[in-house]
Short mmCIF file of C-alpha atoms in Angstrom, two decimals:
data_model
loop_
_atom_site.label_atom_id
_atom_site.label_comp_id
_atom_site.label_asym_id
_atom_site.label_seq_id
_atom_site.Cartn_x
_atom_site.Cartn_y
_atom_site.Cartn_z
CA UNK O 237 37.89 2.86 -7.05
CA UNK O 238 37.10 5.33 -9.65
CA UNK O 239 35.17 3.39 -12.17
CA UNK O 240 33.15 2.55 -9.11
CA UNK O 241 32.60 6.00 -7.68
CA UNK O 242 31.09 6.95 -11.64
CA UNK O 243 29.51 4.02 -11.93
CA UNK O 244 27.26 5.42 -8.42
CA UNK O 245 26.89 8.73 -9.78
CA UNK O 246 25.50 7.25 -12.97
CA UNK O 247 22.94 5.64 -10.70
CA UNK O 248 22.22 9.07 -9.54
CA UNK O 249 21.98 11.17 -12.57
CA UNK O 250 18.67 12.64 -14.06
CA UNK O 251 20.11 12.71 -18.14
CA UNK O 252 18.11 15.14 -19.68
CA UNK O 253 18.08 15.19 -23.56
CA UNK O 254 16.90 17.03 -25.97
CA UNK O 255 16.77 17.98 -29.81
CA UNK O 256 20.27 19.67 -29.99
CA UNK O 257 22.75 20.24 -32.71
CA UNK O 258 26.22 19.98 -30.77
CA UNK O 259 27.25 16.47 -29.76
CA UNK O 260 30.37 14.76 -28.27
CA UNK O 261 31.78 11.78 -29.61
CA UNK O 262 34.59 9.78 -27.87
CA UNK O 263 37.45 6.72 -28.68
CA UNK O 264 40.63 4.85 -27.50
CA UNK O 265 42.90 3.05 -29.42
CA UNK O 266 41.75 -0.51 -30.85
CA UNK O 267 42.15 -1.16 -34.15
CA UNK O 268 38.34 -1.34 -34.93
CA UNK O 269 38.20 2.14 -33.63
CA UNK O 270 40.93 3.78 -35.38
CA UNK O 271 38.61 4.81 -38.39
CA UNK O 272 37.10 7.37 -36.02
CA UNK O 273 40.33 8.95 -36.24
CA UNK O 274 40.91 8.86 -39.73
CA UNK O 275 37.27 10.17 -40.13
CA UNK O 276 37.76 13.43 -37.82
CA UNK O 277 41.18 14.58 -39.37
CA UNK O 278 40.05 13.60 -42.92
CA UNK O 279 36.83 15.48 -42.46
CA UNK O 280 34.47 12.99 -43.01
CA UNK O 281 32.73 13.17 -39.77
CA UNK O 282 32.38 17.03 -40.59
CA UNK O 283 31.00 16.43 -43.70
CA UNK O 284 28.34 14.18 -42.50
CA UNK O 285 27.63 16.19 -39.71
CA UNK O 286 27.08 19.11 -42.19
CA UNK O 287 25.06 17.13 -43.94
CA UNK O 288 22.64 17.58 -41.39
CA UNK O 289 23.39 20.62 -40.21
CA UNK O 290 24.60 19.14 -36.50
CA UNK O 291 28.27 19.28 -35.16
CA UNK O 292 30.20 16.60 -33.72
CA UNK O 293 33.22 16.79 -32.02
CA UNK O 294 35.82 13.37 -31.97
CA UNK O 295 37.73 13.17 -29.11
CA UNK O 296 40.26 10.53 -28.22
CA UNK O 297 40.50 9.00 -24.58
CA UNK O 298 43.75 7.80 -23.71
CA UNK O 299 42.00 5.18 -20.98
CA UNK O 300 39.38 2.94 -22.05
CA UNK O 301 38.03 2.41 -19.66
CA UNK O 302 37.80 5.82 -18.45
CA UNK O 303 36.30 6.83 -21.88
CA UNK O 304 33.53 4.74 -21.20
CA UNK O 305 33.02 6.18 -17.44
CA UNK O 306 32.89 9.62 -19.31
CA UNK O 307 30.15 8.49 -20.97
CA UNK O 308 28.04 7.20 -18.81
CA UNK O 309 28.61 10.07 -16.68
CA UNK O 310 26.80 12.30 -19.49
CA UNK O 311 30.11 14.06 -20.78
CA UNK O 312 29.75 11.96 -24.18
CA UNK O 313 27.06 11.04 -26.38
CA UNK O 314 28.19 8.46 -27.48
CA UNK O 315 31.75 6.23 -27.05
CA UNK O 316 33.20 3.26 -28.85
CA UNK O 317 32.88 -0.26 -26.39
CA UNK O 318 32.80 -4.05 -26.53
CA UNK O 319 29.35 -5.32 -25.74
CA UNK O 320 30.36 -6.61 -22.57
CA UNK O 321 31.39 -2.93 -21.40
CA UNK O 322 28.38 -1.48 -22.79
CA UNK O 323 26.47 -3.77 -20.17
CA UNK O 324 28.32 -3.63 -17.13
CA UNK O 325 29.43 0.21 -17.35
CA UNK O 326 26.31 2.48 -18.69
CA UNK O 327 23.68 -0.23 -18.67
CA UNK O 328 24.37 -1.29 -14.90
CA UNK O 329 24.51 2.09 -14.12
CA UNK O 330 21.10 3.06 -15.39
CA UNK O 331 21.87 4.81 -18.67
CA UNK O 332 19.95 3.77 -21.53
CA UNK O 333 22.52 3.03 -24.36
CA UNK O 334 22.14 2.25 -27.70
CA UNK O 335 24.71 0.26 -30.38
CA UNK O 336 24.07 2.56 -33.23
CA UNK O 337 27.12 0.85 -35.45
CA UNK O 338 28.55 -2.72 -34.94
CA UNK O 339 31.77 -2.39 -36.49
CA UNK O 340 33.40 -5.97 -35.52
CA UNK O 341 34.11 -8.66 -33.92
CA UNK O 342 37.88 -9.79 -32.34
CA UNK O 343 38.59 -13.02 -34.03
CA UNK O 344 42.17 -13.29 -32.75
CA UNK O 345 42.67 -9.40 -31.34
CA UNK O 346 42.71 -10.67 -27.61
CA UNK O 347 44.49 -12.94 -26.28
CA UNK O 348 46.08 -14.32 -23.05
CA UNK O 349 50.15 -14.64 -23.14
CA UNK O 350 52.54 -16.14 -21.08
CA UNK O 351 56.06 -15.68 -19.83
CA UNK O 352 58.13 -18.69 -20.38
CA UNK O 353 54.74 -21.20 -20.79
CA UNK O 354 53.94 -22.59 -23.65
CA UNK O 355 50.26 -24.05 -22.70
CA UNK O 356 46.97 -22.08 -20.77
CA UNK O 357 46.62 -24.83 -18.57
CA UNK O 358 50.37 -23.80 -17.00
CA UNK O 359 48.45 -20.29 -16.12
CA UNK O 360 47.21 -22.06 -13.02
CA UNK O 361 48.83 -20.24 -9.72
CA UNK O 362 49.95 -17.74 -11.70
CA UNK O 363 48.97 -13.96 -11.54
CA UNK O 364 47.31 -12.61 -14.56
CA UNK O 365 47.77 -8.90 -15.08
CA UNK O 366 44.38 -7.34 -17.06
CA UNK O 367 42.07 -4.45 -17.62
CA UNK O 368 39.53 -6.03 -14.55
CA UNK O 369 36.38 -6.46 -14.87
CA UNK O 370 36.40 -5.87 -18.73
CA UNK O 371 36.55 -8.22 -21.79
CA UNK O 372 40.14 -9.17 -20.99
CA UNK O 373 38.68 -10.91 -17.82
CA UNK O 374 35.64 -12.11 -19.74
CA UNK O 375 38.67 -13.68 -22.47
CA UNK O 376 40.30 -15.34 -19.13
CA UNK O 377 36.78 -16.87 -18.15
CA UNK O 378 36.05 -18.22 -21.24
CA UNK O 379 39.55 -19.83 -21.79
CA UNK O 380 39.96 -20.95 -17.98
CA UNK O 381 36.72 -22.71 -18.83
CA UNK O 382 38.27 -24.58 -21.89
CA UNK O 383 40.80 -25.92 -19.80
CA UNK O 384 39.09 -26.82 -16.76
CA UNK O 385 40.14 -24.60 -14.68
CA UNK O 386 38.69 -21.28 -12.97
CA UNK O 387 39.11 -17.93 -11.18
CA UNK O 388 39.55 -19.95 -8.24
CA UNK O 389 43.28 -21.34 -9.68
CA UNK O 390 44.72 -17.51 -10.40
CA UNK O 391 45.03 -14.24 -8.79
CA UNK O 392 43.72 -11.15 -10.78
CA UNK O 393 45.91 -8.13 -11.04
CA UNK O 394 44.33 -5.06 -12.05
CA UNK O 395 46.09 -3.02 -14.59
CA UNK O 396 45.45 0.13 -16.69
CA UNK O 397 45.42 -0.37 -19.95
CA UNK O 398 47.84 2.40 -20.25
CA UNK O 399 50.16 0.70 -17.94
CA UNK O 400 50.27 -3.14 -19.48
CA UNK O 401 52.97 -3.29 -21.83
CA UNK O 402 55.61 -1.58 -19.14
CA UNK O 403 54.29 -4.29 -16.53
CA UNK O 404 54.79 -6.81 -18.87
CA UNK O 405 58.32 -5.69 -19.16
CA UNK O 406 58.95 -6.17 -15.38
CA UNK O 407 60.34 -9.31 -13.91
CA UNK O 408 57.64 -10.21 -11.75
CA UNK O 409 55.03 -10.31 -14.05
CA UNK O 410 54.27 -13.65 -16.02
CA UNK O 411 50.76 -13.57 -17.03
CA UNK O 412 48.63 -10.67 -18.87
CA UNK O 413 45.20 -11.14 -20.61
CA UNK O 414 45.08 -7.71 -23.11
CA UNK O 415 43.90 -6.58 -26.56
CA UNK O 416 45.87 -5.37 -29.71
CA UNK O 417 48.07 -2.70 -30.58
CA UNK O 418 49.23 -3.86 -27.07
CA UNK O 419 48.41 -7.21 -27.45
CA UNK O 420 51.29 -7.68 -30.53
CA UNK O 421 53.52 -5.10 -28.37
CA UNK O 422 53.75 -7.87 -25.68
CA UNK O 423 53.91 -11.13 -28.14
CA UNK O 424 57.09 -9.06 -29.40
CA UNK O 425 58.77 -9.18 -26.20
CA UNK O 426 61.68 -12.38 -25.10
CA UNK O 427 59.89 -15.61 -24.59
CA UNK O 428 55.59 -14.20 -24.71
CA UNK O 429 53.25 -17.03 -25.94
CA UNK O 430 49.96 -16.36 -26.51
CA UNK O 431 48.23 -19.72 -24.91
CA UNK O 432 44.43 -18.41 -25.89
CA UNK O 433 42.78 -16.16 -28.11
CA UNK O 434 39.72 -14.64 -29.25
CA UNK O 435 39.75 -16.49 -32.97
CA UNK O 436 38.50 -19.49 -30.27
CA UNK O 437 35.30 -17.62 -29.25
CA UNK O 438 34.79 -16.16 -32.40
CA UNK O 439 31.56 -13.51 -32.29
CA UNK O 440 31.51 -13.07 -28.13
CA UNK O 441 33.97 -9.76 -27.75
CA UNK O 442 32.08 -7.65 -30.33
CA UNK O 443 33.11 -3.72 -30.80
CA UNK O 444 30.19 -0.69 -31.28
CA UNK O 445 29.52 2.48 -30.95
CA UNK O 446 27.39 2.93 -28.61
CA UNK O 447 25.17 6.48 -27.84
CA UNK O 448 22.81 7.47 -25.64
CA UNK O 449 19.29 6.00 -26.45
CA UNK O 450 17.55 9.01 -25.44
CA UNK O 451 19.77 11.64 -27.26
CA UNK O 452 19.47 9.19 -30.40
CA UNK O 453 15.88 8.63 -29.92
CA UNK O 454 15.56 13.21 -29.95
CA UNK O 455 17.55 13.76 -32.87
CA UNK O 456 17.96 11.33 -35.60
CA UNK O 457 20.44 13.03 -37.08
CA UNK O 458 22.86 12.01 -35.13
CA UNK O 459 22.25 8.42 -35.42
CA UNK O 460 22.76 9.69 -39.49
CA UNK O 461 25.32 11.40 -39.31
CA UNK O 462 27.56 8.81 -37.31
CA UNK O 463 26.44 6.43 -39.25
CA UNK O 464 26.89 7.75 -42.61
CA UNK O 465 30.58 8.47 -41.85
CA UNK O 466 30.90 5.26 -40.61
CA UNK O 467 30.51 3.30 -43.82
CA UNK O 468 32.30 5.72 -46.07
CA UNK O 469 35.18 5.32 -43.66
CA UNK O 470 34.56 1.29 -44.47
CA UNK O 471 34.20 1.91 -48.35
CA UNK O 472 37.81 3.59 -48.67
CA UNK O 473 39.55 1.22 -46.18
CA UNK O 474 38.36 -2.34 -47.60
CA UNK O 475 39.49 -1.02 -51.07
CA UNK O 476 42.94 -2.08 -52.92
CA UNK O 477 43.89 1.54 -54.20
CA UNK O 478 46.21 3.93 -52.89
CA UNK O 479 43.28 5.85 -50.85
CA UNK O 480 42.73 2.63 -48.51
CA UNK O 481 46.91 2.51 -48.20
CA UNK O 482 47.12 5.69 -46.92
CA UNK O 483 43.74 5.54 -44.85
CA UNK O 484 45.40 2.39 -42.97
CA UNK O 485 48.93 4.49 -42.63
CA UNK O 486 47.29 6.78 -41.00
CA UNK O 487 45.47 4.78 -38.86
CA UNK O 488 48.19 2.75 -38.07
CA UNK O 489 50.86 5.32 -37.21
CA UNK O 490 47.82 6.97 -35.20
CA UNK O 491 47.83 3.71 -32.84
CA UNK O 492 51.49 4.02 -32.53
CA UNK O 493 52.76 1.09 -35.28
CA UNK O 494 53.13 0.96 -38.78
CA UNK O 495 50.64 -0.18 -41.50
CA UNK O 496 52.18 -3.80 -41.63
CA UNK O 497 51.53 -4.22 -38.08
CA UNK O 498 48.18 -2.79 -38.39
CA UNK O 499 46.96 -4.92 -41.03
CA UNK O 500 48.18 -7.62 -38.84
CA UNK O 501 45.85 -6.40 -36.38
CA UNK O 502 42.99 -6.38 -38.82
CA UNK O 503 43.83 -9.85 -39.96
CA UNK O 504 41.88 -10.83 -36.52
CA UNK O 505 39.85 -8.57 -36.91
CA UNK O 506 36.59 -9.82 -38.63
CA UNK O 507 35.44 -6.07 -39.38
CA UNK O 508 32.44 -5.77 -41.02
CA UNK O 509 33.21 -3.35 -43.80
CA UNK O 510 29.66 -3.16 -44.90
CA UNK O 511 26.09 -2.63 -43.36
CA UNK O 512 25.22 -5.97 -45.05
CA UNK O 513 27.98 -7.72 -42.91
CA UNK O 514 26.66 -5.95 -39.72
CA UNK O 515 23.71 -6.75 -39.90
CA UNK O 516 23.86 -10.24 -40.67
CA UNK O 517 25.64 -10.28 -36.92
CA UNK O 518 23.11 -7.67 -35.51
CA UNK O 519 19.83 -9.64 -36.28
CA UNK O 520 21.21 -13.55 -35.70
CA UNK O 521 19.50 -14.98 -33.01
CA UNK O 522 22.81 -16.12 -32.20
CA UNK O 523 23.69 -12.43 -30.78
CA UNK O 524 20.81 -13.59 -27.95
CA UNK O 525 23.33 -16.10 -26.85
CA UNK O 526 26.05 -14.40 -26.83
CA UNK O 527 24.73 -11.95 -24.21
CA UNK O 528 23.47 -14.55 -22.18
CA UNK O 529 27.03 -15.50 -21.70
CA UNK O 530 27.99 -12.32 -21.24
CA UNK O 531 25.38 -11.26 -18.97
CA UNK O 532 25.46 -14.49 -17.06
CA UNK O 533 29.47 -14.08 -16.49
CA UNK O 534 28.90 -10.44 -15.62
CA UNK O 535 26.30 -11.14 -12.83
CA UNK O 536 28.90 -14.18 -11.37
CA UNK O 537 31.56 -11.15 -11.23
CA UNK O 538 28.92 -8.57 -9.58
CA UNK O 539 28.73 -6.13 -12.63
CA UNK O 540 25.17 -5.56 -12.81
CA UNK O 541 24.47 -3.25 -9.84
CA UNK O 542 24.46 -4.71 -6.16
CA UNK O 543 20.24 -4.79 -6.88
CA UNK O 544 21.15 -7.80 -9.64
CA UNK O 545 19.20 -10.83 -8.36
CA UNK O 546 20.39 -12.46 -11.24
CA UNK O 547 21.48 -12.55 -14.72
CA UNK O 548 18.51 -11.25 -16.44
CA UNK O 549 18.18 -8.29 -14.15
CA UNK O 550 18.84 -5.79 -17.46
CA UNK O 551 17.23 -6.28 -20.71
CA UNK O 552 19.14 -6.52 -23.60
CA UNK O 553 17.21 -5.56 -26.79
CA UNK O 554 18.08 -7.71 -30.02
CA UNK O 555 16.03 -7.81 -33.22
CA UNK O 556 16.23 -11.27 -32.24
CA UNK O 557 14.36 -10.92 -29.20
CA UNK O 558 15.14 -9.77 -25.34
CA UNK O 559 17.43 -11.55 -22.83
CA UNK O 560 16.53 -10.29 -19.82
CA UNK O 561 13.76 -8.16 -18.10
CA UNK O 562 11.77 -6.74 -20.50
CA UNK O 563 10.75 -3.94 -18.37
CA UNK O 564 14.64 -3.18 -17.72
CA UNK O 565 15.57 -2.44 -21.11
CA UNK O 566 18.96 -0.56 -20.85
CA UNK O 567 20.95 -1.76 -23.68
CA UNK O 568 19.55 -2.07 -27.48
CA UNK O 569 21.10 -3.19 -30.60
CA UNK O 570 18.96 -1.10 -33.17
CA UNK O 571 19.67 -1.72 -36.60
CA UNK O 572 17.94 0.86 -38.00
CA UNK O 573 20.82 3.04 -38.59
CA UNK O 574 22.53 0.59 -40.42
CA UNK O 575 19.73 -0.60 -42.34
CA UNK O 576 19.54 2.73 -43.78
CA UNK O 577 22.91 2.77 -44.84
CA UNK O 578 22.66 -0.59 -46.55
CA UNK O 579 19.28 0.97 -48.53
CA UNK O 580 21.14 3.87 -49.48
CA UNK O 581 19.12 6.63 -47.58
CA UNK O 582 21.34 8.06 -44.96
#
C-alpha cells in the first residue's frame, strides 16, 4: 500500500531543519480546515507571513490522507490532521510533530450511516466502507463498542476519501463510516441514516495543525506567523456582519456546497474561535485520556510501528502531562503559540 510504503521511508529519513524563511503549508477539505483557504486567497496568511519577513505557501491536497503522507515524508512543514492521524502517520513513523493550533473538535461532523437501517446495532455482518485506519475507523470502534459489538461482527472496506460518496451511490454498498462535506452528501442520498455520530464522543476526533517540531523549534516565526493568521481568520468568521457572511461563502462554495450547508457543518462543529477556547481543551487533563484511547485503539489496529510493544510505545506530550514513553516523545501539544495569541503578542 502506499501510505505504507511512506510510512517506511519516514522511518528512514534523516529531516534536517534549519532557520529558513520559505515554508510549505498543506490542507484537504473539512470544514475546520476551510479557513486555511479563505486565509491564502484573502491574503491573510501573506500578511502574517510578512509580518515576519518568512513566506508560506498554502497548498490544498485533494487526498487526506495523502496530504498527511506528504508531510511526513518532509515535502510539508506542516499539514492540517485529527489527533489520531497525527499519531499513527508522522509520529509512528518517527517524525517529531507538533500541534501548533487546535482549531476543533467534531461534535456531530462524523458519523456512521446506513442504507435502509435505522439502528447501529443492524451494522452487524454488514460491510462498512471508510477511510481505514483513520478516525472514521476509530468513529466505528468507539460506536461498535456502545453497542456491544466489535470488528469481529463487520468487514472493513477501504475507501479513498475521494471515492466515498460515488461508492455510496452503488448498489452494493450499505454501510460507510465518513466525515462532512461528504458526510451530509451521503445523509442526502434515498433512505441514508446516520445510526452514530461524533456529538456521542464529544472531544475524542479533535482537528490541528500540526508542523514539524524541529522546523518550529528553528524558527519561531513560523509557529507566529501560522498562528497569528489563524485567529484573525477566527475573529472575522465568528462575527454577525457581512465580512463573516462572505468569509463562510467562500469557504463553503470552496468545499463544494453552499453557505447554508456549511454552517450546517459548523453546527457540529465545536470550533474554537478563540485561543481562550483552545486552550481550555489543550491544557485539560482530560486531553491525557483522550489519547490513551486513541493510542490504546491505535496499537490494537497495529498503527504504531511493528516495534510497538504496546500502547505507550510513543509519548504524547500534554501540558497535562505525558502518556506514553517519555523518552519517545514524538507528538506534542504546545500551547505556546496560542498562548501568545490569547496575550496579544503574536
Amino acid at each position: 500500500m502506499k501510505r505504507l510504503s511512506i510510512l517506511l521511508l519516514c522511518l528512514t529519513l534523516s529531516t534536517t531543519a534549519s532557520a529558513r524563511d520559505s515554508f510549505k503549508v498543506c490542507w484537504s477539505i473539512y470544514v475546520g480546515w476551510m479557513p486555511w483557504a479563505y486565509g491564502a486567497e484573502q491574503g491573510i496568511v501573506k500578511k502574517w507571513a510578512d509580518k515576519y519577513d518568512i513566506d508560506i505557501e498554502v497548498v490544498q491536497i485533494n487526498d487526506y490522507i495523502e496530504s498527511i503522507n506528504q508531510y511526513s515524508a518532509g515535502e510539508f512543514d506542516a499539514c492540517t490532521m485529527t489527533n489520531m492521524d497525527a499519531l499513527t502517520i508522522p509520529a509512528a513513523g518517527g517524525i517529531d510533530s507538533t500541534a501548533l493550533v487546535v482549531g476543533d473538535f467534531s461534535n456531530g461532523n462524523d458519523g456512521i450511516v446506513l442504507k435502509g437501517k435505522e439502528s447501529l446495532a443492524e451494522i452487524k455482518g454488514q460491510s462498512v466502507n471508510l477511510v481505514e485506519l483513520s478516525v472514521s475507523h476509530y468513529l466505528l470502534a468507539r460506536g461498535l463498542e456502545s453497542v456491544g459489538l466489535s470488528e469481529r461482527d463487520i468487514q472493513v472496506v477501504n475507501t479513498s476519501d475521494a471515492d466515498m460518496v460515488a461508492v455510496y451511490g452503488t448498489p452494493d454498498v450499505t454501510a460507510v463510516a465518513t466525515w462532512n462535506p461528504l458526510l451530509g452528501e451521503i445523509m442526502s442520498m434515498p433512505d441514508s441514516h446516520k445510526v452514530f455520530d461524533s456529538s456521542l464522543i464529544p472531544g475524542e476526533i479533535i482537528d490541528l495543525l500540526v508542523v514539524n517540531t524541529e522546523t518550529l523549534e528553528q524558527n519561531p516565526a513560523l509557529g507566529k506567523a501560522l498562528t497569528g493568521a489563524w485567529y484573525e481568520i477566527m475573529a472575522t468568521m465568528s462575527g454577525d456582519d457581512e465580512a463573516a457572511e462572505a468569509a463562510k461563502t467562500y469557504m463553503a462554495q470552496a468545499s463544494g456546497t453552499d453557505l447554508s450547508g456549511y454552517e450546517a457543518q459548523l453546527a457540529s462543529t465545536e470550533m474554537f474561535y478563540t485561543p481562550s477556547a483552545a486552550l481550555s481543551l489543550t491544557n485539560s487533563p482530560t486531553l491525557v485520556t483522550t489519547m490513551q484511547h486513541v493510542a490504546e485503539f491505535s496499537f490494537e489496529h497495529g498503527l504504531l510501528g511493528e516495534g510497538a510493544p504496546d500502547a505507550t510505545f510513543i509519548g504524547i506530550e500534554t501540558p497535562a502531562g505525558v502518556y506514553g514513553d517519555s523518552n519517545n516523545i514524538k507528538l506534542r501539544f504546545n500551547p505556546a503559540y496560542m498562548q501568545m495569541a490569547l496575550d496579544g503578542s503574536l
